[in-house]
């Protein structure tokens, strides 16, 4: 799980699974609700380098786990004002979690942590991704 000097692996297969931890209030009908999806960047772990339970270590042992495939992430959405938002899964390893990745938001081709995302685009993105998630471990109430 530790990075141990390994380099970023930018290659993702479309069917690679991504894992995220979730609280009970963000789960319904075996999926993650749109309110459980963070913006503009959302931390996930990639299955190529981790197991689902790794998202719970060290302090989230009572939380649940959802999974979804890389190709479940909408590629592009456009606001009514013709502003283009793109979404990309990017490997972003940290010292104690080599599998750490982020679903990142790009506005007009530019990514930064405080990007402002149109409310309608946010809602669309969250709903589309929510519909493609699957609960694989229920959170403890």
Coordinates of C-alpha atoms in Angstrom, one line a residue:
X1 CA 0.0 0.0 0.0
X2 CA 2.9 2.4 0.6
X3 CA 4.3 4.3 -2.3
X4 CA 7.9 3.3 -1.6
X5 CA 9.3 5.4 -4.4
X6 CA 7.1 4.1 -7.1
X7 CA 6.2 6.5 -9.9
X8 CA 2.7 7.7 -11.0
X9 CA 0.9 5.2 -13.2
X10 CA -1.2 7.3 -15.5
X11 CA -2.7 4.3 -17.4
X12 CA -6.2 3.2 -16.4
X13 CA -8.2 0.4 -18.1
X14 CA -11.8 1.4 -18.7
X15 CA -13.0 -1.6 -16.6
X16 CA -10.6 -0.9 -13.7
X17 CA -12.6 -0.5 -10.4
X18 CA -12.3 2.5 -8.2
X19 CA -13.3 2.4 -4.5
X20 CA -14.6 5.1 -2.2
X21 CA -15.7 5.0 1.5
X22 CA -19.2 6.2 2.4
X23 CA -21.4 7.0 5.4
X24 CA -24.8 5.5 5.9
X25 CA -26.5 8.9 5.1
X26 CA -25.0 8.8 1.6
X27 CA -26.3 5.3 0.7
X28 CA -29.6 4.1 -0.7
X29 CA -30.7 1.1 -2.7
X30 CA -27.2 -0.4 -2.8
X31 CA -25.6 2.7 -4.4
X32 CA -23.9 6.0 -3.4
X33 CA -26.3 8.9 -3.4
X34 CA -25.3 12.0 -5.4
X35 CA -24.7 13.9 -2.2
X36 CA -21.8 11.5 -1.4
X37 CA -19.8 12.6 -4.4
X38 CA -17.4 15.4 -3.7
X39 CA -16.4 18.3 -6.0
X40 CA -14.2 19.4 -7.7
X41 CA -11.9 16.5 -6.9
X42 CA -12.9 13.2 -5.3
X43 CA -10.5 10.8 -3.7
X44 CA -10.7 7.2 -4.6
X45 CA -8.5 4.1 -4.5
X46 CA -7.7 2.1 -7.6
X47 CA -8.2 -1.7 -7.7
X48 CA -5.0 -2.2 -9.6
X49 CA -3.0 -1.4 -6.4
X50 CA -5.4 -2.0 -3.5
X51 CA -8.3 -4.0 -2.0
X52 CA -11.7 -2.4 -1.3
X53 CA -11.1 -2.4 2.5
X54 CA -8.0 -0.2 2.1
X55 CA -10.2 2.9 1.8
X56 CA -11.2 2.4 5.4
X57 CA -7.7 2.4 6.9
X58 CA -6.9 3.7 9.5
X59 CA -9.9 5.5 10.9
X60 CA -13.1 4.8 8.9
X61 CA -13.7 1.1 9.9
X62 CA -17.4 1.6 10.4
X63 CA -18.0 3.2 6.9
X64 CA -19.2 1.4 3.8
X65 CA -17.5 1.0 0.5
X66 CA -18.8 1.7 -3.0
X67 CA -17.2 0.7 -6.3
X68 CA -17.5 1.9 -9.9
X69 CA -15.5 1.5 -13.1
X70 CA -13.3 4.1 -14.6
X71 CA -15.5 4.3 -17.6
X72 CA -18.5 5.1 -15.4
X73 CA -17.0 8.6 -14.9
X74 CA -18.7 11.0 -17.4
X75 CA -16.1 12.3 -19.7
X76 CA -17.5 15.7 -20.5
X77 CA -20.5 17.9 -19.7
X78 CA -21.4 21.4 -21.0
X79 CA -23.2 24.1 -19.1
X80 CA -26.0 26.2 -20.7
X81 CA -23.4 28.9 -21.2
X82 CA -21.3 26.5 -23.3
X83 CA -18.6 26.1 -20.7
X84 CA -17.0 22.7 -21.1
X85 CA -16.3 20.6 -18.0
X86 CA -14.2 17.5 -18.4
X87 CA -13.7 14.8 -15.8
X88 CA -10.6 12.6 -15.6
X89 CA -9.5 9.8 -13.2
X90 CA -5.8 10.5 -12.3
X91 CA -3.4 8.5 -10.2
X92 CA -2.3 10.7 -7.3
X93 CA -0.3 8.5 -5.0
X94 CA 0.6 9.7 -1.5
X95 CA 3.3 8.2 0.8
X96 CA 1.0 5.9 2.7
X97 CA -1.4 5.1 -0.1
X98 CA 0.1 4.3 -3.5
X99 CA -3.4 3.5 -4.9
X100 CA -4.8 7.0 -4.1
X101 CA -6.3 8.6 -7.2
X102 CA -8.7 11.4 -7.8
X103 CA -11.7 12.0 -10.1
X104 CA -10.7 15.6 -11.2
X105 CA -12.7 18.3 -12.8
X106 CA -11.3 20.4 -15.6
X107 CA -13.0 23.7 -16.7
X108 CA -12.2 24.7 -20.2
X109 CA -9.2 22.3 -20.1
X110 CA -7.7 23.7 -16.9
X111 CA -7.6 21.9 -13.5
X112 CA -7.2 23.6 -10.2
X113 CA -8.5 22.7 -6.7
X114 CA -10.9 25.6 -6.4
X115 CA -12.5 25.4 -9.8
X116 CA -16.1 26.7 -9.8
X117 CA -18.5 24.2 -11.3
X118 CA -21.9 25.2 -12.6
X119 CA -24.6 23.8 -10.3
X120 CA -26.5 22.1 -13.1
X121 CA -23.3 20.4 -14.3
X122 CA -22.5 19.3 -10.7
X123 CA -26.0 17.8 -10.3
X124 CA -25.8 16.0 -13.7
X125 CA -22.4 14.6 -13.0
X126 CA -23.3 13.4 -9.5
X127 CA -26.5 11.8 -10.7
X128 CA -24.8 10.0 -13.6
X129 CA -22.0 8.7 -11.5
X130 CA -24.3 7.8 -8.6
X131 CA -26.4 5.6 -10.9
X132 CA -23.2 3.7 -11.8
X133 CA -21.9 3.0 -8.3
X134 CA -22.5 -0.3 -6.4
X135 CA -22.4 -0.7 -2.6
X136 CA -20.0 -3.6 -1.8
X137 CA -19.9 -3.1 2.0
X138 CA -22.7 -1.5 4.0
X139 CA -21.8 1.1 6.5
X140 CA -22.5 0.4 10.1
X141 CA -25.3 2.5 11.5

